[in-house]
Coordinates of C-alpha atoms in Angstrom, one line a residue:
M4 CA -14.1 23.9 -7.5
L5 CA -16.8 23.9 -4.8
V6 CA -16.7 20.2 -4.2
G7 CA -13.1 20.5 -3.1
L8 CA -14.2 22.9 -0.3
L9 CA -16.7 20.6 1.3
P10 CA -15.7 18.6 4.5
V11 CA -14.0 15.4 3.6
A12 CA -16.0 12.2 4.0
L13 CA -14.1 8.9 4.0
A14 CA -15.1 6.2 1.5
A15 CA -16.9 3.3 3.1
S16 CA -14.3 0.9 1.6
A17 CA -11.4 2.7 3.2
P18 CA -9.0 0.3 5.0
P19 CA -9.1 0.4 8.8
F20 CA -5.4 1.3 9.0
W21 CA -3.6 4.4 8.0
P22 CA -3.5 6.1 5.6
H23 CA -7.2 6.5 5.0
F24 CA -8.8 7.4 1.7
G25 CA -11.9 9.3 0.7
G26 CA -13.6 11.6 -1.8
D27 CA -13.9 9.9 -5.2
R28 CA -11.3 7.2 -4.3
E29 CA -12.5 3.6 -3.9
V30 CA -10.1 1.4 -2.1
T31 CA -11.0 -2.3 -1.7
V32 CA -9.3 -4.6 0.8
L33 CA -8.8 -8.0 -0.8
D34 CA -8.1 -9.7 2.5
G35 CA -10.1 -12.8 3.4
T36 CA -10.1 -16.5 2.3
W37 CA -8.0 -17.2 -0.7
Q38 CA -7.3 -20.5 -2.5
Y39 CA -3.9 -21.8 -1.6
G40 CA -1.3 -24.4 -2.6
L41 CA 2.3 -25.1 -1.6
N42 CA 4.9 -26.3 -4.1
E43 CA 7.8 -27.9 -2.1
D44 CA 9.7 -29.0 -5.2
P45 CA 13.2 -27.6 -4.9
S46 CA 13.6 -27.4 -8.6
F47 CA 10.4 -25.3 -9.1
D48 CA 11.5 -22.0 -10.7
S49 CA 9.3 -19.2 -9.4
M50 CA 11.0 -16.7 -11.8
G51 CA 10.5 -18.9 -14.9
A52 CA 7.8 -19.3 -17.4
I53 CA 4.6 -20.2 -15.5
R54 CA 1.1 -21.1 -16.5
T55 CA -1.1 -20.1 -13.6
S56 CA -3.9 -22.3 -14.8
E57 CA -1.6 -25.3 -14.1
L58 CA -0.7 -24.3 -10.5
P59 CA -2.8 -26.4 -8.0
T60 CA -4.5 -24.5 -5.2
P61 CA -6.6 -27.2 -3.5
N62 CA -6.7 -25.6 -0.1
T63 CA -7.7 -22.3 1.4
T64 CA -5.8 -19.9 3.6
A65 CA -6.4 -16.5 5.3
V66 CA -4.8 -13.4 3.8
P67 CA -2.9 -11.9 5.5
S68 CA -1.1 -14.8 7.3
T69 CA 2.2 -16.6 7.2
M70 CA 2.9 -19.7 5.1
D71 CA 5.6 -21.1 7.4
A72 CA 4.4 -20.7 11.0
A73 CA 5.5 -23.6 13.2
L74 CA 5.8 -24.6 16.8
P75 CA 9.1 -23.7 18.5
G76 CA 11.8 -26.2 17.6
Y77 CA 10.1 -27.3 14.4
P78 CA 11.1 -26.0 10.9
G79 CA 8.5 -24.1 9.0
A80 CA 7.5 -25.0 5.4
R81 CA 9.9 -24.0 2.7
G82 CA 8.7 -23.7 -0.9
V83 CA 6.5 -21.5 -3.0
G84 CA 3.1 -20.5 -1.7
I85 CA 0.5 -20.2 -4.4
Y86 CA -2.3 -17.7 -3.6
R87 CA -5.4 -17.3 -5.8
T88 CA -8.4 -15.0 -5.7
Q89 CA -10.7 -12.9 -7.8
F90 CA -11.5 -9.2 -7.9
K91 CA -13.6 -6.8 -9.9
Q92 CA -12.0 -4.0 -11.8
A93 CA -13.8 -0.9 -13.0
G94 CA -11.4 1.3 -15.0
A95 CA -7.7 2.0 -14.2
A96 CA -6.5 0.4 -11.0
R97 CA -3.5 -0.2 -8.8
L98 CA -2.8 -3.3 -6.8
Q99 CA -0.9 -2.7 -3.6
F100 CA 0.8 -5.4 -1.5
M101 CA 1.6 -4.2 2.0
S102 CA 4.0 -7.1 2.6
C103 CA 5.0 -10.2 0.6
S104 CA 8.0 -12.3 1.6
F105 CA 10.6 -13.5 0.6
Y106 CA 10.2 -13.2 -3.2
C107 CA 6.8 -12.3 -4.6
R108 CA 5.5 -12.6 -8.2
V109 CA 2.1 -11.3 -9.3
F110 CA -0.1 -12.5 -12.1
V111 CA -3.4 -11.1 -13.3
D112 CA -5.5 -13.3 -15.6
G113 CA -2.4 -15.5 -16.2
K114 CA -0.1 -12.6 -17.1
A115 CA 2.9 -11.7 -15.0
V116 CA 2.6 -8.1 -14.0
A117 CA 5.0 -7.5 -11.2
D118 CA 7.5 -9.0 -8.8
S119 CA 9.4 -7.9 -5.7
R120 CA 12.6 -9.1 -3.9
S121 CA 12.4 -6.6 -1.1
G122 CA 10.5 -8.9 1.3
G123 CA 10.0 -7.9 4.9
Y124 CA 7.4 -5.2 5.5
T125 CA 8.2 -3.3 2.3
P126 CA 5.1 -2.5 0.3
F127 CA 5.0 -2.5 -3.5
W128 CA 2.3 -1.9 -6.1
V129 CA 1.6 -2.4 -9.8
D130 CA -0.7 -0.3 -12.1
L131 CA -3.3 -2.1 -14.2
P132 CA -4.5 -0.7 -17.5
N133 CA -8.1 0.3 -17.9
S134 CA -10.4 -2.7 -17.8
T135 CA -13.8 -3.7 -16.5
G136 CA -15.0 -7.0 -15.1
D137 CA -13.9 -10.0 -13.1
R138 CA -10.1 -10.6 -12.9
E139 CA -8.1 -13.5 -11.4
L140 CA -5.2 -12.6 -9.2
V141 CA -2.5 -15.2 -8.5
V142 CA 0.5 -14.5 -6.2
L143 CA 3.6 -16.6 -5.7
A144 CA 5.4 -16.2 -2.4
D145 CA 8.8 -18.0 -2.4
N146 CA 10.3 -18.3 1.1
R147 CA 13.3 -20.5 0.1
F148 CA 16.8 -19.3 0.9
N149 CA 18.1 -18.1 -2.4
A150 CA 20.6 -15.3 -3.1
T151 CA 18.8 -14.4 -6.4
T152 CA 15.1 -14.4 -5.4
A153 CA 15.8 -13.4 -1.7
P154 CA 19.0 -11.5 -1.5
L155 CA 18.1 -10.2 2.0
H156 CA 17.3 -13.7 3.3
T157 CA 20.2 -16.0 2.7
G158 CA 20.3 -17.7 6.1
G159 CA 21.7 -16.5 9.4
D160 CA 20.0 -16.2 12.8
F161 CA 17.0 -14.1 11.6
W162 CA 14.6 -14.1 8.6
M163 CA 11.1 -12.9 7.9
Y164 CA 8.1 -15.1 7.8
G165 CA 7.0 -16.0 4.3
G166 CA 3.8 -15.4 2.4
L167 CA 1.2 -12.5 2.1
I168 CA 1.8 -11.3 5.7
R169 CA 0.0 -8.0 5.3
S170 CA -3.0 -6.7 3.5
V171 CA -3.6 -6.6 -0.3
L172 CA -5.4 -3.5 -1.6
L173 CA -7.2 -2.6 -4.8
H174 CA -7.1 1.1 -5.6
D175 CA -9.3 2.7 -8.2
M176 CA -7.2 5.2 -10.2
P177 CA -8.2 8.6 -11.6
D178 CA -9.3 9.2 -15.2
D179 CA -6.8 10.3 -17.8
G180 CA -5.6 13.8 -17.2
Q181 CA -6.4 13.7 -13.5
V182 CA -4.1 12.9 -10.5
W183 CA -4.9 11.9 -7.0
P184 CA -2.7 12.1 -3.9
W185 CA -1.1 8.7 -3.4
R186 CA 0.6 9.5 0.0
A187 CA 1.2 12.7 2.0
H188 CA 4.3 12.4 4.2
V189 CA 4.2 14.8 7.2
F190 CA 7.3 16.4 8.7
P191 CA 6.6 18.5 11.8
T192 CA 9.0 21.5 11.8
S193 CA 7.7 23.1 15.0
L194 CA 4.9 22.7 17.5
S195 CA 2.6 24.5 15.1
E196 CA 3.9 24.0 11.6
I197 CA 4.6 21.1 9.2
D198 CA 6.2 20.4 5.9
L199 CA 4.2 18.1 3.5
N200 CA 5.6 15.9 0.7
I201 CA 2.6 14.8 -1.4
T202 CA 3.3 12.0 -3.8
L203 CA 0.8 12.0 -6.7
S204 CA -0.7 9.0 -8.5
D205 CA 1.2 10.1 -11.6
P206 CA 4.9 10.0 -11.0
T207 CA 5.5 12.1 -14.2
R208 CA 3.3 15.0 -13.3
T209 CA 5.1 18.3 -13.3
G210 CA 3.5 21.7 -13.1
P211 CA 0.9 23.5 -10.9
V212 CA -1.5 21.4 -8.9
N213 CA -4.6 22.8 -7.2
L214 CA -5.4 21.0 -3.9
T215 CA -7.1 21.4 -0.6
L216 CA -5.9 20.7 2.9
Q217 CA -8.2 19.9 5.9
F218 CA -6.8 19.4 9.4
D219 CA -8.8 17.2 11.7
T220 CA -12.5 17.0 11.0
S221 CA -13.6 20.3 12.4
S222 CA -11.3 22.7 10.5
A223 CA -12.4 24.4 7.3
P224 CA -10.7 23.0 4.1
Q225 CA -7.9 25.3 2.7
P226 CA -7.4 25.7 -1.0
V227 CA -3.7 25.6 -1.9
Q228 CA -1.8 25.7 -5.2
G229 CA 1.4 23.6 -5.2
Q230 CA 4.0 22.9 -7.8
A231 CA 4.6 19.3 -8.8
H232 CA 8.1 18.1 -9.7
A233 CA 8.2 14.5 -11.0
G234 CA 5.0 13.6 -9.3
V235 CA 5.8 15.2 -5.9
V236 CA 4.4 18.4 -4.4
T237 CA 6.3 19.9 -1.5
L238 CA 4.6 22.4 0.8
R239 CA 6.7 24.2 3.4
K240 CA 5.8 25.7 6.8
V241 CA 2.1 24.8 6.7
A242 CA 0.3 26.1 9.8
V243 CA -1.7 23.6 11.8
P244 CA -4.9 25.1 13.1
S245 CA -5.4 24.8 16.9
P246 CA -2.2 22.8 17.4
R247 CA -2.0 20.3 20.2
V248 CA 1.3 18.8 21.5
W249 CA 1.8 15.0 21.6
G250 CA 2.9 13.7 25.0
I251 CA 3.3 10.4 26.8
R252 CA 0.5 11.2 29.2
K253 CA -1.7 12.8 26.6
P254 CA -0.8 11.5 23.1
E255 CA -2.6 14.1 21.0
L256 CA -2.7 13.3 17.2
H257 CA -3.8 15.5 14.3
T258 CA -5.0 14.4 10.8
V259 CA -4.5 16.1 7.5
A260 CA -6.7 15.3 4.5
V261 CA -5.2 16.2 1.1
T262 CA -7.6 16.4 -1.9
V263 CA -6.6 16.7 -5.5
D264 CA -9.1 16.3 -8.4
G265 CA -11.7 14.9 -6.0
G266 CA -9.5 12.1 -4.6
T267 CA -8.4 12.3 -0.9
V268 CA -5.7 10.7 1.3
V269 CA -5.8 11.2 5.0
E270 CA -2.6 11.0 7.2
R271 CA -2.2 11.3 10.9
F272 CA 0.7 12.9 12.8
G273 CA 1.9 14.3 16.1
L274 CA 3.5 17.5 17.1
R275 CA 6.2 16.5 19.7
Q276 CA 8.5 18.6 21.9
R277 CA 12.1 17.8 21.0

């Protein structure tokens, strides 16, 4: 397909951090001012039956930020932070939370769609069925010490801040029958070659996949056929055009853009002397 051989242009809505996205992919950063409330009732069950319409959010807060920042020597707030915002959906979509701690529960239009107990800086995401129009997103962030909701934060001398402490992203997803590259993990094997593990948007995809690779912005895109196994394409010993070695005094970095079915993900990497 000729479109796949054109130089990659990043979408205007791409996040400022890595990875970057482009081609047909639309990625919207939902950061900004959200409605906010804090429930400090120890008996409030963040895993129980909840009507989001009854959750008060009388204040506002910035996302990302912490819900329990305090001056040294003062305890931070403990409870359930209630975050509320709106977003527009146009087709199938994926909500990605780069970090929500300790326990996180996600509601869209009042329906619970995901939760996570990982906390810390562990991203998670949830796929939303095809829909069009305005949606309401409510996120509960429970920073109470609890072995059930926060198994990694049960006290001790260190714990994470609570709340939506990294960005929230809305990813458009491809039409039925298509796949896009979700991530491309780069593993340098020498000073001129890399292995690529490409995770596709469909974790069940198995079979041949036509894709293009473009290194940096000046090299020509390379058409490649890979084989997907359970949503992952592995490419071995891929040559890096005009390789440059990363060093402390001259930290050279490369980028690789992977395009499948018109959707692109761009990762950066370094080739380092061992």
